[in-house]
């Protein structure tokens, strides 16, 4: 198992920009693509991911200091620190069930595809940490590795089914044909978001309000373009952070750049994926007429949607207000404020880009996320201690907004905690 774990860590350490091209090339060759075509597709996908992560890095680098300044301005003093998804990922990869979950995860996906129990082929291996996190919560709560692995397996099955269920939204609204998003931290909320959107459909007056980048651009012309929306919202965040005029302008321009560049990086990614999708369709039609397979990817491929980014920026002050006023909340939002687009993207997907509805649904979701993040803080802190996470000075408990957004793992965790106290 140690040898398997070393191999897995070596692959993961390559990063998505290296790992994904290799996977795409191997899949292309397996689907009878020419070597030159497979190489081109793989490299194009790698460049697309590199571009997406560079722009997300620009987003986080500029937004994180603003988020910290807003926390200070709001005067929040809560005892659970939001250490962010990167720390939770690192903690998850430090748990002893990593190799078992990886092997079983791949086998479960293959079996489900073979038996027509799913259409999603999850090639987003790096985000297997989501499944490991689910198992870690249960393992450290019950002191049982077997129950932890079982929780991971159940999470994998449910997430693959939800990825199938939400694929039409990914294709029709996000413009990603043949792609699904088996991303645990967001897809678990999709049925709730779809339900809440239907509830809003029944509310007079409110159900007529439709605010999205397309209608704004149509009404206001060039001023309504996504980059101008980014400029306005970025400047607004800078103002709330207490920045001077220089800082406000800089943050506004950088957010405008993010809104402008991310969709273009996603198009580069799709340029590389489409040949693979076409080859997969032809291969399956020749051998299994009528069988469909979706390529499961990181939700990073859709977070560049202008409505998603707009809702993400608007939710930063909303999240801080909720953290301050919700009774019983203990988590101080910090690191993951810059990554809300991952946690809340289905509030926008379910409402088909309606920023107004997306903001309402996201606010409801954030109440749950804050309470879940608070509730898992003890076991999250124990996980961090077990893998030797260096706690910031004065910090006694850690969790994250991203951890609080893992809805399916949380349900499994609570069920097991009830059965095995």
Coordinates of C-alpha atoms in Angstrom, one line a residue:
X1 CA 0.0 0.0 0.0
X2 CA 2.9 2.4 0.7
X3 CA 4.2 1.8 -2.9
X4 CA 0.7 2.5 -4.3
X5 CA 0.5 5.6 -2.1
X6 CA 3.8 6.9 -3.4
X7 CA 2.7 6.3 -7.0
X8 CA -0.6 8.2 -6.4
X9 CA 1.2 11.1 -4.7
X10 CA 3.7 11.3 -7.6
X11 CA 0.8 11.5 -10.1
X12 CA -1.0 14.1 -8.0
X13 CA 2.1 16.2 -7.6
X14 CA 2.4 16.6 -11.3
X15 CA -0.6 18.9 -11.1
X16 CA -3.6 19.1 -13.5
X17 CA -1.7 20.9 -16.2
X18 CA 0.6 17.8 -16.6
X19 CA -1.7 15.0 -15.4
X20 CA -4.7 15.9 -17.5
X21 CA -2.8 16.0 -20.9
X22 CA -1.4 12.5 -20.1
X23 CA -4.9 11.2 -19.3
X24 CA -6.3 12.8 -22.5
X25 CA -3.6 11.4 -24.7
X26 CA -4.0 7.9 -23.2
X27 CA -7.8 8.1 -23.6
X28 CA -7.5 9.4 -27.1
X29 CA -5.2 6.5 -28.1
X30 CA -7.6 4.0 -26.5
X31 CA -10.4 5.5 -28.6
X32 CA -8.4 4.9 -31.8
X33 CA -7.3 8.6 -32.3
X34 CA -4.2 9.2 -34.4
X35 CA -1.2 9.8 -32.2
X36 CA -0.8 13.4 -33.5
X37 CA -4.4 14.2 -32.8
X38 CA -4.3 12.7 -29.3
X39 CA -1.1 14.7 -28.5
X40 CA -2.6 17.9 -29.8
X41 CA -5.8 17.4 -27.8
X42 CA -3.8 16.6 -24.6
X43 CA -1.6 19.6 -24.9
X44 CA -4.5 21.9 -25.7
X45 CA -6.4 20.7 -22.6
X46 CA -3.2 21.2 -20.6
X47 CA -2.9 24.8 -21.8
X48 CA -6.6 25.4 -21.1
X49 CA -6.2 24.2 -17.5
X50 CA -2.9 26.2 -17.1
X51 CA -4.8 29.3 -18.3
X52 CA -7.8 28.7 -16.0
X53 CA -5.6 28.1 -13.0
X54 CA -3.5 31.2 -13.8
X55 CA -6.6 33.4 -14.0
X56 CA -8.0 31.8 -10.8
X57 CA -4.7 32.5 -9.2
X58 CA -5.0 36.1 -10.3
X59 CA -8.5 36.1 -8.8
X60 CA -7.5 34.6 -5.5
X61 CA -4.2 36.6 -5.1
X62 CA -6.1 39.9 -5.4
X63 CA -9.3 39.0 -3.6
X64 CA -7.8 37.2 -0.6
X65 CA -6.2 40.4 0.9
X66 CA -9.5 42.2 0.3
X67 CA -11.4 39.5 2.0
X68 CA -9.0 39.7 5.0
X69 CA -9.5 43.4 5.2
X70 CA -13.2 43.0 5.1
X71 CA -13.1 40.5 7.9
X72 CA -11.1 43.0 10.0
X73 CA -13.5 45.8 9.1
X74 CA -16.5 43.7 10.1
X75 CA -14.8 43.1 13.4
X76 CA -15.4 39.3 13.3
X77 CA -14.0 37.4 16.2
X78 CA -15.0 33.7 15.9
X79 CA -13.1 30.7 17.3
X80 CA -13.0 28.4 14.2
X81 CA -10.6 29.5 11.5
X82 CA -11.5 29.0 7.8
X83 CA -8.2 27.5 6.5
X84 CA -9.5 27.0 3.0
X85 CA -9.9 24.1 0.6
X86 CA -6.1 23.7 -0.1
X87 CA -5.5 22.8 3.5
X88 CA -8.4 20.4 3.6
X89 CA -7.1 18.8 0.4
X90 CA -3.7 18.4 2.0
X91 CA -5.1 17.0 5.2
X92 CA -7.2 14.5 3.1
X93 CA -4.2 13.3 1.1
X94 CA -2.4 12.8 4.4
X95 CA -4.9 10.2 5.7
X96 CA -4.1 6.5 5.6
X97 CA -7.1 5.5 3.4
X98 CA -5.8 7.4 0.3
X99 CA -4.6 4.4 -1.7
X100 CA -7.6 2.3 -0.9
X101 CA -10.1 5.0 -1.9
X102 CA -8.2 5.7 -5.1
X103 CA -8.2 2.1 -6.2
X104 CA -11.8 1.5 -5.2
X105 CA -12.9 4.9 -6.8
X106 CA -11.5 3.9 -10.2
X107 CA -13.0 0.4 -10.0
X108 CA -16.4 1.7 -8.9
X109 CA -16.5 4.1 -11.8
X110 CA -15.5 1.4 -14.3
X111 CA -18.1 -1.0 -12.9
X112 CA -20.8 1.6 -13.0
X113 CA -20.0 2.6 -16.6
X114 CA -19.9 -1.1 -17.7
X115 CA -23.3 -1.8 -16.0
X116 CA -24.9 1.4 -17.4
X117 CA -25.3 2.8 -13.8
X118 CA -23.6 6.0 -14.7
X119 CA -22.6 7.9 -17.9
X120 CA -19.8 9.8 -16.2
X121 CA -16.2 8.8 -16.7
X122 CA -14.5 10.8 -13.9
X123 CA -11.0 11.7 -15.1
X124 CA -10.6 14.4 -12.5
X125 CA -8.3 12.3 -10.3
X126 CA -6.9 15.2 -8.3
X127 CA -10.3 16.0 -6.8
X128 CA -10.5 12.4 -5.4
X129 CA -9.5 14.3 -2.3
X130 CA -13.3 15.1 -2.0
X131 CA -14.0 11.4 -1.6
X132 CA -11.1 10.9 0.8
X133 CA -12.3 13.9 2.9
X134 CA -15.7 12.1 3.2
X135 CA -14.0 9.0 4.4
X136 CA -11.7 11.0 6.7
X137 CA -14.6 12.6 8.5
X138 CA -16.2 9.3 9.2
X139 CA -12.9 7.5 10.0
X140 CA -11.8 10.0 12.6
X141 CA -15.3 10.3 14.1
X142 CA -15.7 6.5 14.5
X143 CA -12.1 5.4 14.7
X144 CA -12.9 2.9 12.0
X145 CA -11.0 2.9 8.6
X146 CA -13.5 0.4 7.2
X147 CA -16.4 2.8 7.8
X148 CA -14.3 5.6 6.4
X149 CA -13.7 3.7 3.2
X150 CA -17.3 2.8 3.0
X151 CA -18.3 6.4 3.3
X152 CA -15.9 7.3 0.5
X153 CA -17.4 4.7 -1.8
X154 CA -21.0 5.8 -1.1
X155 CA -19.9 9.4 -1.8
X156 CA -18.4 8.3 -5.1
X157 CA -21.6 6.5 -6.2
X158 CA -23.9 9.4 -5.3
X159 CA -21.6 12.1 -6.9
X160 CA -21.4 10.1 -10.2
X161 CA -25.2 9.9 -10.2
X162 CA -25.6 13.6 -9.5
X163 CA -23.1 14.4 -12.2
X164 CA -25.3 12.5 -14.7
X165 CA -28.4 14.3 -13.4
X166 CA -26.9 17.7 -13.8
X167 CA -25.2 17.1 -17.1
X168 CA -28.0 18.7 -19.2
X169 CA -27.5 21.9 -17.3
X170 CA -23.7 21.8 -17.9
X171 CA -24.4 21.3 -21.6
X172 CA -27.3 23.7 -22.2
X173 CA -26.4 26.6 -19.8
X174 CA -22.6 26.4 -19.4
X175 CA -22.1 25.4 -23.0
X176 CA -20.0 22.2 -22.2
X177 CA -21.4 19.4 -24.4
X178 CA -20.4 15.9 -23.3
X179 CA -19.0 17.2 -20.0
X180 CA -20.3 16.5 -16.5
X181 CA -19.1 17.8 -13.1
X182 CA -18.5 15.1 -10.5
X183 CA -17.4 17.8 -8.0
X184 CA -18.5 16.9 -4.5
X185 CA -18.4 20.4 -3.0
X186 CA -20.9 21.8 -5.5
X187 CA -22.9 19.1 -7.2
X188 CA -24.4 17.9 -3.9
X189 CA -26.3 21.2 -3.7
X190 CA -27.7 21.0 -7.3
X191 CA -31.0 19.3 -6.5
X192 CA -31.6 21.8 -3.7
X193 CA -30.8 24.7 -6.0
X194 CA -33.1 23.3 -8.7
X195 CA -35.9 22.9 -6.2
X196 CA -35.4 26.5 -4.8
X197 CA -35.4 27.8 -8.3
X198 CA -38.8 26.1 -8.9
X199 CA -40.1 27.7 -5.6
X200 CA -39.1 31.1 -6.9
X201 CA -41.0 30.4 -10.1
X202 CA -44.2 30.3 -7.9
X203 CA -43.5 33.7 -6.2
X204 CA -45.3 36.6 -7.9
X205 CA -43.3 39.6 -9.0
X206 CA -40.0 38.0 -7.9
X207 CA -40.4 35.3 -10.5
X208 CA -40.3 38.0 -13.2
X209 CA -37.0 39.5 -12.2
X210 CA -34.2 38.4 -14.5
X211 CA -30.8 39.9 -14.1
X212 CA -28.0 38.3 -16.1
X213 CA -25.0 39.6 -18.0
X214 CA -26.8 39.1 -21.3
X215 CA -29.8 41.3 -20.4
X216 CA -27.5 43.8 -18.8
X217 CA -25.3 44.0 -21.9
X218 CA -28.4 44.2 -24.2
X219 CA -29.7 47.1 -22.1
X220 CA -26.5 49.0 -21.4
X221 CA -24.3 48.0 -24.4
X222 CA -20.6 47.9 -23.8
X223 CA -21.0 49.0 -20.1
X224 CA -22.9 45.8 -19.5
X225 CA -20.1 43.5 -20.7
X226 CA -18.7 41.0 -18.2
X227 CA -15.4 42.9 -17.9
X228 CA -17.2 46.1 -16.9
X229 CA -19.3 44.1 -14.4
X230 CA -16.1 42.8 -13.0
X231 CA -14.7 46.3 -12.8
X232 CA -17.8 47.6 -10.9
X233 CA -18.0 44.6 -8.5
X234 CA -14.3 44.5 -7.9
X235 CA -14.2 48.2 -7.1
X236 CA -17.2 47.7 -4.7
X237 CA -15.3 44.9 -2.9
X238 CA -12.3 47.2 -2.7
X239 CA -14.5 49.9 -1.2
X240 CA -15.9 47.6 1.5
X241 CA -12.3 46.4 2.2
X242 CA -11.4 50.0 3.0
X243 CA -8.9 50.3 0.2
X244 CA -7.7 53.8 -0.9
X245 CA -8.6 54.9 -4.4
X246 CA -5.5 53.3 -5.9
X247 CA -6.4 49.9 -4.3
X248 CA -10.0 50.2 -5.4
X249 CA -9.1 50.8 -9.0
X250 CA -6.4 48.0 -9.1
X251 CA -8.8 45.5 -7.6
X252 CA -11.6 46.6 -10.0
X253 CA -9.3 46.2 -13.1
X254 CA -8.0 42.8 -11.9
X255 CA -11.5 41.5 -11.4
X256 CA -12.4 42.9 -14.9
X257 CA -9.4 40.9 -16.3
X258 CA -10.7 37.7 -14.5
X259 CA -14.2 38.2 -16.0
X260 CA -12.7 38.7 -19.5
X261 CA -10.1 36.0 -19.5
X262 CA -11.7 33.0 -17.7
X263 CA -14.4 32.3 -20.4
X264 CA -11.6 32.4 -23.1
X265 CA -9.5 29.9 -21.2
X266 CA -12.6 27.6 -20.9
X267 CA -12.9 27.8 -24.7
X268 CA -9.3 26.7 -25.2
X269 CA -10.0 23.7 -22.9
X270 CA -13.1 22.8 -24.9
X271 CA -11.1 23.0 -28.1
X272 CA -8.9 20.2 -26.7
X273 CA -11.8 18.2 -25.3
X274 CA -14.1 18.2 -28.3
X275 CA -12.0 15.8 -30.5
X276 CA -11.9 13.4 -27.5
X277 CA -15.7 13.7 -27.0
X278 CA -16.3 13.1 -30.7
X279 CA -13.9 10.1 -30.7
X280 CA -15.6 8.6 -27.7
X281 CA -19.0 9.0 -29.3
X282 CA -17.9 7.3 -32.5
X283 CA -16.1 4.5 -30.6
X284 CA -19.2 3.8 -28.4
X285 CA -21.7 4.0 -31.3
X286 CA -19.7 1.5 -33.3
X287 CA -19.6 -1.0 -30.4
X288 CA -22.5 -0.1 -28.1
X289 CA -25.2 1.7 -30.2
X290 CA -27.0 4.4 -28.2
X291 CA -24.6 4.4 -25.2
X292 CA -23.4 7.8 -23.9
X293 CA -20.4 8.7 -21.8
X294 CA -19.7 12.1 -20.3
X295 CA -16.2 13.2 -19.4
X296 CA -16.1 14.2 -15.7
X297 CA -14.0 17.3 -15.1
X298 CA -13.2 19.8 -12.4
X299 CA -15.8 22.5 -11.9
X300 CA -13.0 25.0 -12.7
X301 CA -14.1 24.6 -16.3
X302 CA -17.3 26.5 -15.7
X303 CA -16.5 29.0 -12.8
X304 CA -15.5 31.6 -15.4
X305 CA -19.2 32.0 -16.3
X306 CA -19.9 35.8 -15.8
X307 CA -23.0 35.1 -13.7
X308 CA -21.1 32.7 -11.4
X309 CA -18.3 35.2 -10.9
X310 CA -20.8 38.1 -10.3
X311 CA -22.7 36.1 -7.6
X312 CA -19.4 35.0 -6.1
X313 CA -18.2 38.6 -5.6
X314 CA -21.6 39.7 -4.3
X315 CA -21.7 36.8 -1.8
X316 CA -18.5 37.8 -0.1
X317 CA -20.0 40.7 2.0
X318 CA -23.2 38.6 2.4
X319 CA -21.2 35.7 3.8
X320 CA -19.5 38.0 6.3
X321 CA -22.8 39.4 7.5
X322 CA -24.3 35.9 7.9
X323 CA -21.3 34.8 9.8
X324 CA -21.7 37.7 12.2
X325 CA -25.5 37.4 12.8
X326 CA -26.2 33.7 12.6
X327 CA -26.6 32.3 16.2
X328 CA -24.4 29.3 16.8
X329 CA -22.0 30.0 13.9
X330 CA -18.4 29.7 15.0
X331 CA -16.4 29.7 11.7
X332 CA -14.7 33.0 10.7
X333 CA -14.9 33.1 6.9
X334 CA -11.5 33.9 5.4
X335 CA -9.5 31.8 3.0
X336 CA -12.4 30.3 1.1
X337 CA -14.1 33.7 0.5
X338 CA -12.1 33.8 -2.7
X339 CA -13.4 30.4 -3.8
X340 CA -17.1 30.8 -3.3
X341 CA -17.6 30.3 -7.0
X342 CA -16.9 26.6 -6.6
X343 CA -19.3 26.2 -3.6
X344 CA -22.2 28.2 -5.1
X345 CA -22.0 27.6 -8.8
X346 CA -25.2 25.5 -8.9
X347 CA -27.2 28.4 -7.6
X348 CA -26.4 30.1 -10.9
X349 CA -26.6 26.9 -13.0
X350 CA -30.1 26.0 -11.7
X351 CA -31.4 29.5 -12.4
X352 CA -29.7 29.6 -15.8
X353 CA -27.6 32.6 -15.1
X354 CA -30.1 34.8 -13.3
X355 CA -27.9 36.7 -10.9
X356 CA -30.8 37.8 -8.8
X357 CA -32.1 34.3 -8.2
X358 CA -28.5 33.0 -7.8
X359 CA -27.9 35.5 -5.0
X360 CA -31.1 34.5 -3.2
X361 CA -30.3 30.8 -3.5
X362 CA -26.7 31.3 -2.6
X363 CA -27.7 33.1 0.6
X364 CA -29.8 30.2 1.6
X365 CA -27.0 27.7 0.8
X366 CA -24.5 29.8 2.8
X367 CA -26.6 29.5 6.0
X368 CA -26.3 25.7 5.7
X369 CA -22.6 25.9 4.7
X370 CA -21.7 28.0 7.7
X371 CA -23.5 25.7 10.1
X372 CA -22.0 22.5 8.5
X373 CA -18.5 24.0 8.6
X374 CA -19.1 24.8 12.3
X375 CA -20.5 21.3 13.1
X376 CA -17.5 19.4 11.4
X377 CA -14.9 21.7 13.1
X378 CA -14.1 19.2 15.9
X379 CA -13.4 16.2 13.6
X380 CA -11.8 18.5 11.0
X381 CA -9.4 19.8 13.7
X382 CA -8.7 16.2 14.8
X383 CA -7.9 15.3 11.1
X384 CA -5.5 18.2 10.9
X385 CA -3.8 17.2 14.2
X386 CA -3.4 13.6 13.1
X387 CA -1.6 14.6 9.8
X388 CA 0.6 17.2 11.6
X389 CA -1.0 20.4 10.2
X390 CA 0.8 23.4 11.6
X391 CA -1.9 25.5 13.3
X392 CA -1.6 29.2 13.0
X393 CA -0.6 30.8 16.4
X394 CA -3.6 31.2 18.6
X395 CA -5.8 28.9 16.5
X396 CA -7.5 26.0 18.4
X397 CA -10.0 24.8 15.8
X398 CA -10.1 24.7 12.0
X399 CA -12.6 24.1 9.3
X400 CA -13.5 25.7 6.0
X401 CA -16.4 27.0 3.9
X402 CA -15.4 24.5 1.3
X403 CA -15.6 21.7 3.9
X404 CA -19.0 23.0 4.9
X405 CA -20.1 22.8 1.2
X406 CA -19.5 19.0 1.1
X407 CA -23.2 18.3 1.6
X408 CA -23.3 14.6 0.6
X409 CA -20.3 13.6 2.8
X410 CA -21.9 15.6 5.7
X411 CA -25.1 13.6 5.4
X412 CA -23.2 10.3 5.4
X413 CA -21.1 11.6 8.3
X414 CA -24.2 12.5 10.4
X415 CA -25.9 9.2 9.6
X416 CA -22.9 7.2 10.7
X417 CA -22.4 9.4 13.8
X418 CA -26.0 8.7 14.8
X419 CA -25.6 4.9 14.3
X420 CA -22.1 4.7 15.8
X421 CA -22.0 7.4 18.5

